[in-house]
Coordinates of C-alpha atoms and ligand atoms in Angstrom, one line a residue:
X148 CA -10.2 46.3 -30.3
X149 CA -8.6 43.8 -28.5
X150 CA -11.9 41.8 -27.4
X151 CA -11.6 41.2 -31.2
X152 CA -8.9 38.5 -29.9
X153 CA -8.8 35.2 -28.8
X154 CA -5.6 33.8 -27.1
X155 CA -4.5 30.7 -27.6
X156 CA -2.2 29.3 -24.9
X157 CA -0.2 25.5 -24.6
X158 CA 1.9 24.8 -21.3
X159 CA 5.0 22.6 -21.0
X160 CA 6.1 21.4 -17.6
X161 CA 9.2 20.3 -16.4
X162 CA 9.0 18.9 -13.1
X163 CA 12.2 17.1 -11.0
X164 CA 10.9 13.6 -9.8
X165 CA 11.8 13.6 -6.1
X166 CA 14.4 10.4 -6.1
X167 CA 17.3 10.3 -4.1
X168 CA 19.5 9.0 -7.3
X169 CA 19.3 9.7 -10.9
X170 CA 17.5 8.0 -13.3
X171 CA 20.3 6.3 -15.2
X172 CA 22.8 5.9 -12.7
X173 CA 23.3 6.0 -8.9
X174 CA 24.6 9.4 -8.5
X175 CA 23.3 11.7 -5.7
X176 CA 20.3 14.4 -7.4
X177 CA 21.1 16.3 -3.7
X178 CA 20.6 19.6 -4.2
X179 CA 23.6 22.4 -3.6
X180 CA 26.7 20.2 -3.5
X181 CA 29.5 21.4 -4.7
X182 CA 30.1 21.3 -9.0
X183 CA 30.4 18.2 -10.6
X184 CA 31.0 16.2 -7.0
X185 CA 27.8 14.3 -8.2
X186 CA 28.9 12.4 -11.5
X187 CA 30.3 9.1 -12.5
X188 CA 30.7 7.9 -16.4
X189 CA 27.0 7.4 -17.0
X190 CA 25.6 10.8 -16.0
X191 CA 29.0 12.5 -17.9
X192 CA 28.4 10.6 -20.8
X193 CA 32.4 8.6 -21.0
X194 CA 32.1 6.1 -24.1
X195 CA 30.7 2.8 -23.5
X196 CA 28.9 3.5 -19.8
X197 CA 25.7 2.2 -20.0
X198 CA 22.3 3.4 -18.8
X199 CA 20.0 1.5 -15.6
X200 CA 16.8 2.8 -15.2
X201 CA 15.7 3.5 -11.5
X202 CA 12.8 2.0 -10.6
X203 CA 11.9 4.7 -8.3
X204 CA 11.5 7.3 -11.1
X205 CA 9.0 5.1 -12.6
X206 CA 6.9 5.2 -9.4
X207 CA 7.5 8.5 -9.3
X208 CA 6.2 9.1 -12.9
X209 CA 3.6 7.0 -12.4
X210 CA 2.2 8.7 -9.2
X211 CA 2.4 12.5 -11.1
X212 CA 0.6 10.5 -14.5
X213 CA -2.2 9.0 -12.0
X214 CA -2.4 12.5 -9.8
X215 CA -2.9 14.7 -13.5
X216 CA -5.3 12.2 -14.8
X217 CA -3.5 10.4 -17.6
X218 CA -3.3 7.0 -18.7
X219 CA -0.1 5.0 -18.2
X220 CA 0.7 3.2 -21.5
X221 CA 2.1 -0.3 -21.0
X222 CA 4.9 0.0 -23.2
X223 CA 6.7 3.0 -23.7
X224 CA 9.8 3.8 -25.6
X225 CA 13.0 5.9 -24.5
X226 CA 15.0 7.9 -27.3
X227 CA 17.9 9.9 -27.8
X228 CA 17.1 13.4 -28.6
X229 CA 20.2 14.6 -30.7
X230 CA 21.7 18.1 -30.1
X231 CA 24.8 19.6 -29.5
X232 CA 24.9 21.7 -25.9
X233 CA 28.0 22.1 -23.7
X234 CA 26.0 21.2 -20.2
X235 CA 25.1 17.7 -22.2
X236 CA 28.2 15.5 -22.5
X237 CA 26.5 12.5 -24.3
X238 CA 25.3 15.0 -27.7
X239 CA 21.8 13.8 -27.1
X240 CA 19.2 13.5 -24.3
X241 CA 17.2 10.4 -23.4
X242 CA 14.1 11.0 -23.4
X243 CA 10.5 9.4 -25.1
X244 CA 9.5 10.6 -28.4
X245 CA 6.2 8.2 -30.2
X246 CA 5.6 6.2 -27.4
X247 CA 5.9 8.0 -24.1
X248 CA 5.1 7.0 -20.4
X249 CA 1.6 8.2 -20.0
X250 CA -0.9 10.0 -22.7
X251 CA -4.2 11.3 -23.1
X252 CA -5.3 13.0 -19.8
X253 CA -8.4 14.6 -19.3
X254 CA -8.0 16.3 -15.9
X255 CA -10.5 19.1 -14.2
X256 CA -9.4 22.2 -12.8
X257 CA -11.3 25.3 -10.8
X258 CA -10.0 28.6 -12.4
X259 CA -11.2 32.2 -12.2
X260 CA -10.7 35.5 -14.1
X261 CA -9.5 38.5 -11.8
X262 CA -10.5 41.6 -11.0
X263 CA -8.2 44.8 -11.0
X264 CA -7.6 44.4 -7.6
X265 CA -6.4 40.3 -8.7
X266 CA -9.1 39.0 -6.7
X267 CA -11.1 36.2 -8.0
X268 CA -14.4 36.7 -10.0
X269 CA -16.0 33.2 -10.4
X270 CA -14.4 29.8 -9.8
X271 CA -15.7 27.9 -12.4
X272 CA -14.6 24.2 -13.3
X273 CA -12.8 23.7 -16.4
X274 CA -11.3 20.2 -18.0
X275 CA -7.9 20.0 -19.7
X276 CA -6.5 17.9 -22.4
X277 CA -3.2 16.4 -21.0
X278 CA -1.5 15.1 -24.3
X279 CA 1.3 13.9 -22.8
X280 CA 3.6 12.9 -19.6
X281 CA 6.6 11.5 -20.3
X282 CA 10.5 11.1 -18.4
X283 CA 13.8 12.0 -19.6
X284 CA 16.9 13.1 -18.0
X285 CA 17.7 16.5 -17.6
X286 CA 20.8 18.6 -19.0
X287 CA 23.7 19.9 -16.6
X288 CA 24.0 23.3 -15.9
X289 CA 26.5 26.6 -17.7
X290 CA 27.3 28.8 -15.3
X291 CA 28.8 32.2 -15.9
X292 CA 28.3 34.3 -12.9
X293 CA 30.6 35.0 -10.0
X294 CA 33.4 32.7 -11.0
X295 CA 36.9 33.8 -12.1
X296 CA 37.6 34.8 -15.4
X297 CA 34.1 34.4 -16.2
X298 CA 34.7 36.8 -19.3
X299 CA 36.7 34.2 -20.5
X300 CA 35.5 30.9 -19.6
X301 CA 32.2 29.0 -19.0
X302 CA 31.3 26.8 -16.4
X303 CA 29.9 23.1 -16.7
X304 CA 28.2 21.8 -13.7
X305 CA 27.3 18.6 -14.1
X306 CA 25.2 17.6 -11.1
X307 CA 21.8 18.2 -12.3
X308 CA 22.6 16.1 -15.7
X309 CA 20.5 12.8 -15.6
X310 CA 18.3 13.8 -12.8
X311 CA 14.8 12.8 -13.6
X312 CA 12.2 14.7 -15.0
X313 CA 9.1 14.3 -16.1
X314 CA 7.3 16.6 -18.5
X315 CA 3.7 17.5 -18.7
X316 CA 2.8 19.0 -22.2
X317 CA -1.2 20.3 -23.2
X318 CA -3.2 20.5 -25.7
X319 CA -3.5 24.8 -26.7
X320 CA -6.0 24.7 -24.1
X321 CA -6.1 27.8 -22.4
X322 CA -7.7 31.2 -23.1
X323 CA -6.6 33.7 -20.5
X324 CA -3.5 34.0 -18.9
X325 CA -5.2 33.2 -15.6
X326 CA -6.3 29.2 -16.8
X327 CA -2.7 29.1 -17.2
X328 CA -1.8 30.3 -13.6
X329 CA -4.6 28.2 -12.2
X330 CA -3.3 25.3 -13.7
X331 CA 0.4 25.3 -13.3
X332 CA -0.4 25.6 -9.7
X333 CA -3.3 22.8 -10.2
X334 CA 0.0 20.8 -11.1
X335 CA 2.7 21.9 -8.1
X336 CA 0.0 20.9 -5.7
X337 CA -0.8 17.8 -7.1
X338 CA 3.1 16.6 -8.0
X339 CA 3.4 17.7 -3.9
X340 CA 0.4 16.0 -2.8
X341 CA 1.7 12.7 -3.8
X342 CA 5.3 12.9 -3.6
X343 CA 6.2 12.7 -7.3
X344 CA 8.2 16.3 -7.0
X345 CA 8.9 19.0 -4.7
X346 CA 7.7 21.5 -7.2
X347 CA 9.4 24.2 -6.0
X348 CA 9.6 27.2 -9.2
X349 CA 12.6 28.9 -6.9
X350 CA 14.6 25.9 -6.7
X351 CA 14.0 25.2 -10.5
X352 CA 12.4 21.9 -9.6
X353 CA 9.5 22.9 -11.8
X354 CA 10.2 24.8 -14.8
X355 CA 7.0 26.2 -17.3
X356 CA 7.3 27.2 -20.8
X357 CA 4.0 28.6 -22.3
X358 CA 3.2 28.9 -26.0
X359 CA 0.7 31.8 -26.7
X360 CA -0.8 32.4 -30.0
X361 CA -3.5 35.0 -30.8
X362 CA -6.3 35.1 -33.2
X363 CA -9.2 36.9 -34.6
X364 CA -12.3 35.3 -33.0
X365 CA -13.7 33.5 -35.5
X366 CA -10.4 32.2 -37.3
X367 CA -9.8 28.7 -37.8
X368 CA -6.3 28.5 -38.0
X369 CA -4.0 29.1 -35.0
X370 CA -2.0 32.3 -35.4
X371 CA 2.2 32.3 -35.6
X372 CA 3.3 30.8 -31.6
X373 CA 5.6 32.6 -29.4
X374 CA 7.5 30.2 -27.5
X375 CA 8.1 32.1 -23.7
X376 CA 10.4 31.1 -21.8
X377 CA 12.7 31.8 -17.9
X378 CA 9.4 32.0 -16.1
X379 CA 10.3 31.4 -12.4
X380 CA 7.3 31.7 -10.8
X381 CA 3.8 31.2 -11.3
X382 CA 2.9 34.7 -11.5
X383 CA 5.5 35.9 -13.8
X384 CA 4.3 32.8 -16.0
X385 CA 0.5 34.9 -16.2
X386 CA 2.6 38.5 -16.7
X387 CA 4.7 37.4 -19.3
X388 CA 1.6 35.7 -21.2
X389 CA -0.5 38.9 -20.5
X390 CA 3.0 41.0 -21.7
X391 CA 3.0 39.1 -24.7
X392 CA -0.8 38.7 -25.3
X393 CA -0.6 42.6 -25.5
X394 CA 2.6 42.3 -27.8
X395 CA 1.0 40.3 -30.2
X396 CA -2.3 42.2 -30.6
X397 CA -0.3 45.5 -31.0
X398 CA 2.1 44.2 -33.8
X399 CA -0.4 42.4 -35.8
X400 CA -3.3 45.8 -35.6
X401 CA -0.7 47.7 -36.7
X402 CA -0.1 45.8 -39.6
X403 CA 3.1 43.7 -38.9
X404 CA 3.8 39.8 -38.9
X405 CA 5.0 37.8 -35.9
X406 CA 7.6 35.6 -36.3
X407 CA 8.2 32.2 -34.9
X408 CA 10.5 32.5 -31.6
X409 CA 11.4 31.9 -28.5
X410 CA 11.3 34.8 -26.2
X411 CA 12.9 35.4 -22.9
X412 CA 10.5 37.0 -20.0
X413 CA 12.7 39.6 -17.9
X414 CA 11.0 40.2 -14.8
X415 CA 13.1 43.0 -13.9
X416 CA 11.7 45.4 -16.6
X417 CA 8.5 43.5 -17.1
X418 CA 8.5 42.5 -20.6
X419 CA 9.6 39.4 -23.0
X420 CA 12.8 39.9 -25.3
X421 CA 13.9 37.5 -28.4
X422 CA 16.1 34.7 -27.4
X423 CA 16.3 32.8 -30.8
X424 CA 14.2 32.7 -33.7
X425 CA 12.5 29.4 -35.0
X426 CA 13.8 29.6 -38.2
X427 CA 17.3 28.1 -36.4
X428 CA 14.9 25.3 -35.1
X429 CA 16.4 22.1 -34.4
X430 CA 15.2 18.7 -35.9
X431 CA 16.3 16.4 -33.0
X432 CA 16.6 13.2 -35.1
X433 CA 15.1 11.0 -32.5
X434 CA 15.5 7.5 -32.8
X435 CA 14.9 4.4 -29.8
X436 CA 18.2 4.4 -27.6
X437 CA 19.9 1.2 -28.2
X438 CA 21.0 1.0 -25.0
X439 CA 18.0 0.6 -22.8
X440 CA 15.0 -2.0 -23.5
X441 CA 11.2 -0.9 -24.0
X442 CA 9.9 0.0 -20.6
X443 CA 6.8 -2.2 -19.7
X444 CA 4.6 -1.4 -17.0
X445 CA 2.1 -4.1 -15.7
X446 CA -1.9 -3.3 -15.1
X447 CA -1.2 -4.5 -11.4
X448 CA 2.0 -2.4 -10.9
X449 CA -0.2 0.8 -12.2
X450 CA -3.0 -0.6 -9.3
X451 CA -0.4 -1.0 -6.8
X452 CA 0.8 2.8 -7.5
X453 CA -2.9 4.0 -7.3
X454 CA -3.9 2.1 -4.7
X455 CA -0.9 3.6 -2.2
X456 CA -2.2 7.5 -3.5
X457 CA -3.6 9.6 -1.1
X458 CA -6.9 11.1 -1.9
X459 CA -6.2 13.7 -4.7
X460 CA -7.0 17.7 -3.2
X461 CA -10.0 18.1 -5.4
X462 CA -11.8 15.0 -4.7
X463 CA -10.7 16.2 -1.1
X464 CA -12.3 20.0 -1.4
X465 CA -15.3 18.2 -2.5
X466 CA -15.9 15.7 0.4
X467 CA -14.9 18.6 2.7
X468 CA -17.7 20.8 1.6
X469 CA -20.3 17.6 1.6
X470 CA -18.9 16.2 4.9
X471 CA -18.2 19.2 6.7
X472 CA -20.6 21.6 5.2
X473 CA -17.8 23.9 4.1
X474 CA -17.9 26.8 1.4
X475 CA -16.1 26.7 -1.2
X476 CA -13.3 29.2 -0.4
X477 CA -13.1 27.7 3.1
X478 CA -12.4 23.8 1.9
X479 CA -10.3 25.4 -1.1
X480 CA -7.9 27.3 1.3
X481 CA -7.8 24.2 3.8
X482 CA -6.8 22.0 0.6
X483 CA -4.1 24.1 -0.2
X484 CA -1.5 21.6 1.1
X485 CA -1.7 18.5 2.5
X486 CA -0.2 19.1 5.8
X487 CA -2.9 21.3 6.5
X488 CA -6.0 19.4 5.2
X489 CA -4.9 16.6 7.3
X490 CA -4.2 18.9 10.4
X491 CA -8.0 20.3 9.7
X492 CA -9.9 17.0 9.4
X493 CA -8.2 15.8 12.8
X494 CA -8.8 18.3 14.1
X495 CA -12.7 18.4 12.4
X496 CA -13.0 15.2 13.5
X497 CA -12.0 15.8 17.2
X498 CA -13.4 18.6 18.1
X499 CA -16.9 16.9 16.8
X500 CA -17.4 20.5 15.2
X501 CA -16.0 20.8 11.7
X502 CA -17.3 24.1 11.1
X503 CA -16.3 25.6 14.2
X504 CA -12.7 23.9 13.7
X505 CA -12.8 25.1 10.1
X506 CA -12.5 29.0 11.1
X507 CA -10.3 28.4 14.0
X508 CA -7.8 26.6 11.5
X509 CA -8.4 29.4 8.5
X510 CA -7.9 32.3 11.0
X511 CA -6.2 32.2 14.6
X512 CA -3.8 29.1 13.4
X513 CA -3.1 30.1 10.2
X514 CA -2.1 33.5 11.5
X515 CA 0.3 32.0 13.6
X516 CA 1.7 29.4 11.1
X517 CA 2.8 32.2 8.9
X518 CA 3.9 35.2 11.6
X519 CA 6.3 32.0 12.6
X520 CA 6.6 30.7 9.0
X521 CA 5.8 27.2 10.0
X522 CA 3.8 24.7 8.2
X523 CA 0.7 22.9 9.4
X524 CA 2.8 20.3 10.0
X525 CA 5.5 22.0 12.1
X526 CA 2.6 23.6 14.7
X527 CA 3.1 23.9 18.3
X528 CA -0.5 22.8 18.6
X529 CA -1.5 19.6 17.5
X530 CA -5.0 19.2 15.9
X531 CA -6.3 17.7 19.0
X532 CA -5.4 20.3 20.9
X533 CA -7.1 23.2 19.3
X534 CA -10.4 20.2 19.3
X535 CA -9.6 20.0 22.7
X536 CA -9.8 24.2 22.8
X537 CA -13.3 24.2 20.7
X538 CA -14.9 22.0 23.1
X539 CA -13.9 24.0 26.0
X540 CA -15.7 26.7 24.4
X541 CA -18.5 24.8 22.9
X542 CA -19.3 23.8 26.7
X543 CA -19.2 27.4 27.3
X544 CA -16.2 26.5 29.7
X545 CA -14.7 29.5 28.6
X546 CA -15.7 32.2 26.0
X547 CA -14.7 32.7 22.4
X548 CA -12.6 35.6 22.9
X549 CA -11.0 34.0 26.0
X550 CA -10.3 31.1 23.6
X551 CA -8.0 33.4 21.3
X552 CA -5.7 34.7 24.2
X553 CA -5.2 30.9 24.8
X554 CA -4.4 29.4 21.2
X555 CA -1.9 32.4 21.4
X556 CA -0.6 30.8 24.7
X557 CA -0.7 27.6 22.9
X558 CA 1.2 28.3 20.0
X559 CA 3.9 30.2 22.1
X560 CA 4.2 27.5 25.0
X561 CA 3.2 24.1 24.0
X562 CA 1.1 23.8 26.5
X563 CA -2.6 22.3 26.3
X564 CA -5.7 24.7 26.5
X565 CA -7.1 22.9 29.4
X566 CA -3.7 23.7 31.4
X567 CA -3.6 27.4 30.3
X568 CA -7.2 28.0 31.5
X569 CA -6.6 26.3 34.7
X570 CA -3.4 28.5 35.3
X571 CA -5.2 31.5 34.2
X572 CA -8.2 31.1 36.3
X573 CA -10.7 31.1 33.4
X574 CA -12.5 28.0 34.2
X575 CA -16.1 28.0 34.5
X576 CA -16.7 24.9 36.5
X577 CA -20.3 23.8 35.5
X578 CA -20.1 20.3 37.0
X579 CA -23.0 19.5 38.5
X580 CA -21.0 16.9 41.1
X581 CA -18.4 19.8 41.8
X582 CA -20.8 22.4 42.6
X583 CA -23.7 20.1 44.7
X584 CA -20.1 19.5 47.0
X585 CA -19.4 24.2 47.0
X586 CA -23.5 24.0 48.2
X587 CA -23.3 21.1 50.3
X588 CA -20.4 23.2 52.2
X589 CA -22.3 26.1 52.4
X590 CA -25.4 25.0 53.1
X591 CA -23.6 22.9 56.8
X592 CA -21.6 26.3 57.4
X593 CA -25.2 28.4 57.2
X594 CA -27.8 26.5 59.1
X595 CA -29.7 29.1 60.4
X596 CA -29.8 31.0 57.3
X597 CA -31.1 27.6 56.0
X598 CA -33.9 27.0 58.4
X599 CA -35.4 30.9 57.8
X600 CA -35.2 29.9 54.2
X601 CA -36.9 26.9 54.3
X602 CA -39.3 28.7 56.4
X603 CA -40.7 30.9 54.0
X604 CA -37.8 34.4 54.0
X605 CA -37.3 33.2 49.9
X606 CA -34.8 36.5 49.7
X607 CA -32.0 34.0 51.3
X608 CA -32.2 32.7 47.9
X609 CA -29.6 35.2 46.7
X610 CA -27.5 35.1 49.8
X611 CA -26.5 31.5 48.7
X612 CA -25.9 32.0 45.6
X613 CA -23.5 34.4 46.8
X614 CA -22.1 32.0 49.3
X615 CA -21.5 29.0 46.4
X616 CA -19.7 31.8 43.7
X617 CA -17.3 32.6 46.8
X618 CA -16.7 29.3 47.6
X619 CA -15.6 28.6 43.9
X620 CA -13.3 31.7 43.3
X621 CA -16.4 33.0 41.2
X622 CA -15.7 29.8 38.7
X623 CA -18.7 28.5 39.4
X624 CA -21.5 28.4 36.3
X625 CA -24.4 30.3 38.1
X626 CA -26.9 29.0 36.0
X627 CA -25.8 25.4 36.9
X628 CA -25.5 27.2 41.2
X629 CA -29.0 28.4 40.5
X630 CA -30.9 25.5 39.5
X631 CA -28.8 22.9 42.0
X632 CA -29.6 25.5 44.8
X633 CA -33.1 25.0 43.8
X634 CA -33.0 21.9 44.1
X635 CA -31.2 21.0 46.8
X636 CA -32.5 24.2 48.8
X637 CA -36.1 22.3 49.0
X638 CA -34.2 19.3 51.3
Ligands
ZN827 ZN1 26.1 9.4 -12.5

C-alpha cells in the first residue's frame, strides 16, 4: 500500500554566518562564554539603541548565496518579524520578508536511495529549486536545565541574540527522505567550503526543519504539512522524515485526518511527538524596520565576492575525475572537505601520479587521520612527502608493501620517507653512477678472476655479481649490476 504514496518534502536551513561580531552590533558571537557576558543595548533590545549592519555578514551571505547557486538581489529589504518570546528582548526579530538577500537558486546535487544495509544504490544528479536565502538575527537562548531552582525559574541567555544567520528555504522538492539528507549535507559542505559558516549540527550552528507532506500519486493538491522540528543531525533529519512519512500513511489508510502541526523528533525513543498545532499559528505582521536603510549590493561587489571563491566541491569532483582519471566514489570521498582535496591534488600533482596518490590518500592516510582524529590539514605528513613516498616506489626504490610500514613511520615520526628507508636499510640503490663505482672496486680487487673471464671461463659472470651485491649491503638493483657488469665486464 504504501508505494501508493508520494512524499512531498520542503527544507528550511538555519545556518550561523561565521563573523567574529554580530550583525547589528559589535558584540562577541564567541561561542561558550559565560550567560549574557556578550550583550550591550542593541543585541538586548534597551529603547532607542539603534541597529549597524556588519559588513562582514553581507560577505558572508553573499559567499553561502553564490556557493548554493542563488542570485543576489540588488536591493533587499530588512523587517521586523513581530512575536512575543522571552529569549527576544526587542518583541520582534529583524529579518527580510518580500525582498530578501538572494532568490531563485537552481543548484545540482548527487543523491542516492539506500539499501538495507544504508549503502548507496545509484548516485544520480538531481537540481533543486532554492527559493530563497535571506539574513536575520537570531533569538537568545531559555535555558532550564541544571541551574538552581529551575522548577521555578527560567533562564535567559542572551549571547546568541543578534548573531547572524542566514536561512536557506526550498521549494517542496524532495521525494525521499534520502534527497533530503543528501542535500542538507550538500549545504554544510558548501557553507564550509567557503567560509560562510562552520556548519556544525552539534554546535547548533546549522539548524534544519523539514516539512513533509504525503499524497496519493496522482493527486494534484499537496496533502495537510507536518512541520518537524529539533533535528540535530543530519541523520535524525532522514529518521524523523522516514518516522513521519510512516505516520502519515498509517493515519490517513486508516481513515483519519492529519492536522497542521509542528512536531518534535525525539531521538531517544525514535519517533516525532506534537509540539504545537497550526491552528495557534502566528501572523508575524512584518513590516520594513525603520531603523535600518534598504541594503544595496553592487554588481561589482557580488564579482568581487565570486571572484575571491574557491572552486565549489562539485565542479571540483568533476575536474578530479577528468584530470586525474578518478571514479566517482574516489573524487567524491577526496571532495569531502577541503582540507583534504587540496592535500590530494598536491600531493597528485607531486607525486606526478594522481592515481597512485589517489589510493594512498583514500586508504593508508586516511586511516591514520581518523585512528588520530586529525584532519587532512593537521597530518604529520605533508602532501609532498607521501609524493615523495610514491615515487620511491614508482622507481621500484622500494616495494609497495615496504611503502606502508614507512607512511606508518611517517605519520608517527615526522620524518621524510627517504630518511626512514635510508635508516631502515630498504634502499635499493639502482644508480647507474653508484653501482659502475661497487664494480669498478671489484673488478681492481679481482684481477685474476677478471683476466679468466675475459678469457673465455663466462661462469665468473655470477661470481661478480656476487662480489657487487656484497659490496652494496645487498642494496644494489641486480638488474641494473647485471647489465653494467655486462657492459663493463667486456673492457
Ligand atoms: Zn550587542
Amino acid at each position: 500500500m504504501t508505494n501508493d504514496w508520494e512524499t512531498i518534502i520542503g527544507l528550511e536551513i538555519h545556518a550561523q554566518l561565521s563573523t567574529d561580531s554580530k550583525i547589528f552590533c559589535g558584540c562577541s558571537t564567541r561561542f561558550g562564554d559565560a550567560p549574557n557576558e556578550n550583550t550591550c543595548p542593541v543585541c538586548l533590545g534597551l529603547p532607542g539603541a539603534l541597529p549597524v549592519l556588519n559588513k562582514r555578514a553581507i560577505e558572508l551571505g553573499a559567499r553561502a548565496a553564490l556557493a548554493l547557486g542563488l542570485h543576489i538581489n540588488n536591493q533587499s529589504i530588512f523587517a521586523r518579524k513581530n512575536y512575543f518570546y522571552p529569549d527576544l528582548p526587542k518583541g520582534y526579530q529583524i529579518s527580510q520578508y518580500d525582498q530578501p538577500f538572494s532568490a531563485n537558486g537552481e543548484l545540482e546535487i548527487m543523491t542516492a536511495e539506500r539499501d538495507n544495509a544504508g549503502h548507496p544504490v545509484e548516485w544520480r544528479p538531481m537540481k533543486i529549486k532554492i527559493t530563497r536565502l535571506h539574513l536575520e538575527e537570531d533569538a537568545g537562548k531559555n535555558l532550564h536545565e541544571g541551574l538552581p531552582d529551575v522548577d521555578r525559574y527560567s533562564y535567559i541567555d542572551l549571547n546568541r541574540a543578534g548573531t547572524p544567520l542566514a536561512e536557506i528555504v526550498t521549494e517542496p522538492e524532495f521525494r525521499s527522505s534520502w534527497q533530503a539528507y543528501d542535500y542538507v549535507n550538500h549545504v554544510r559542505r558548501a557553507l564550509q567550503w567557503v567560509g560562510a559558516s562552520e556548519a556544525d549540527m552539534e554546535k547548533g550552528n546549522l539548524r534544519c526543519e523539514a516539512n513533509v507532506s504525503v499524497r496519493r500519486i496522482g493527486d494534484k493538491t499537496l496533502g495537510t504539512k507536518v512541520e518537524l522540528k529539533n533535528l540535530n543531525s543530519v541523520r535524525f533529519m532522514q529518521r524523523a522524515i522516514e518516522y513521519e512519512v510512516t505516520r502519515q500513511i498509517g493515519v490517513l489508510e486508516s481513515g483519519g485526518r492529519l492536522a497542521q502541526e509542528t512536531r518534535l523528533w525525539d531521538d531517544r525513543v525514535m519517533e516525532t511527538r506534537i509540539m504545537r498545532s497550526k491552528e495557534e499559528a502566528h501572523d508575524y505582521r512584518y513590516f520594513p524596520e525603520p531603523d535600518l536603510p534598504p541594503l544595496v549590493v553592487s554588481d561589482e561587489f557580488i564579482e568581487q565576492v565570486r571572484s575571491s571563491m574557491p572552486e565549489l566541491p562539485e565542479a571540483r569532483r568533476k575536474r578530479f575525475m577528468e584530470q586525474y582519471a578518478l571514479s566517482f566514489a574516489d573524487a567524491s570521498q577526496l571532495n569531502s572537505e577541503r582540507s583534504l582535496a587540496d592535500y590530494y591534488e598536491r600531493a597528485a600533482e607531486a607525486s606526478g601520479n594522481p592515481r597512485a596518490a589517489a589510493n594512498w590518500v583514500r586508504s593508508e592516510l586516511l586511516r591514520e587521520l581518523e585512528t588520530a582524529g586529525l584532519t587532512a590539514e593537521a597530518s604529520p605528513v605533508s602532501p609532498d612527502d607521501l609524493a615523495a613516498l610514491v615515487r620511491l616506489i614508482d622507481e621500484e626504490k622500494i616495494s609497495g608493501k615496504q611503502g606502508k610500514d614507512v607512511l606508518v613511520e611517517m605519520f608517527t615520526t615526522g620524518k621524510n620517507a627517504a630518511t626512514i628507508v635510508e635508516k631502515r636499510g630498504l634502499v635499493q640503490v639502482s644508480d647507474t653512477g653508484e653501482i659502475d663505482r661497487l664494480i669498478d672496486g671489484v673488478m681492481t680487487a679481482s684481477t685474476s678472476q677478471l683476466q679468466q673471464y675475459r678469457a673465455g671461463k663466462e661462469a665468473l659472470f655470477g661470481f661478480f655479481v656476487g662480489q657487487v651485491l656484497k659490496a652494496s649491503k645487498g642494496k644494489a638493483n641486480p638488474k641494473v649490476v647485471n647489465d653494467r657488469l655486462r657492459e663493463k665486464l667486456k673492457g
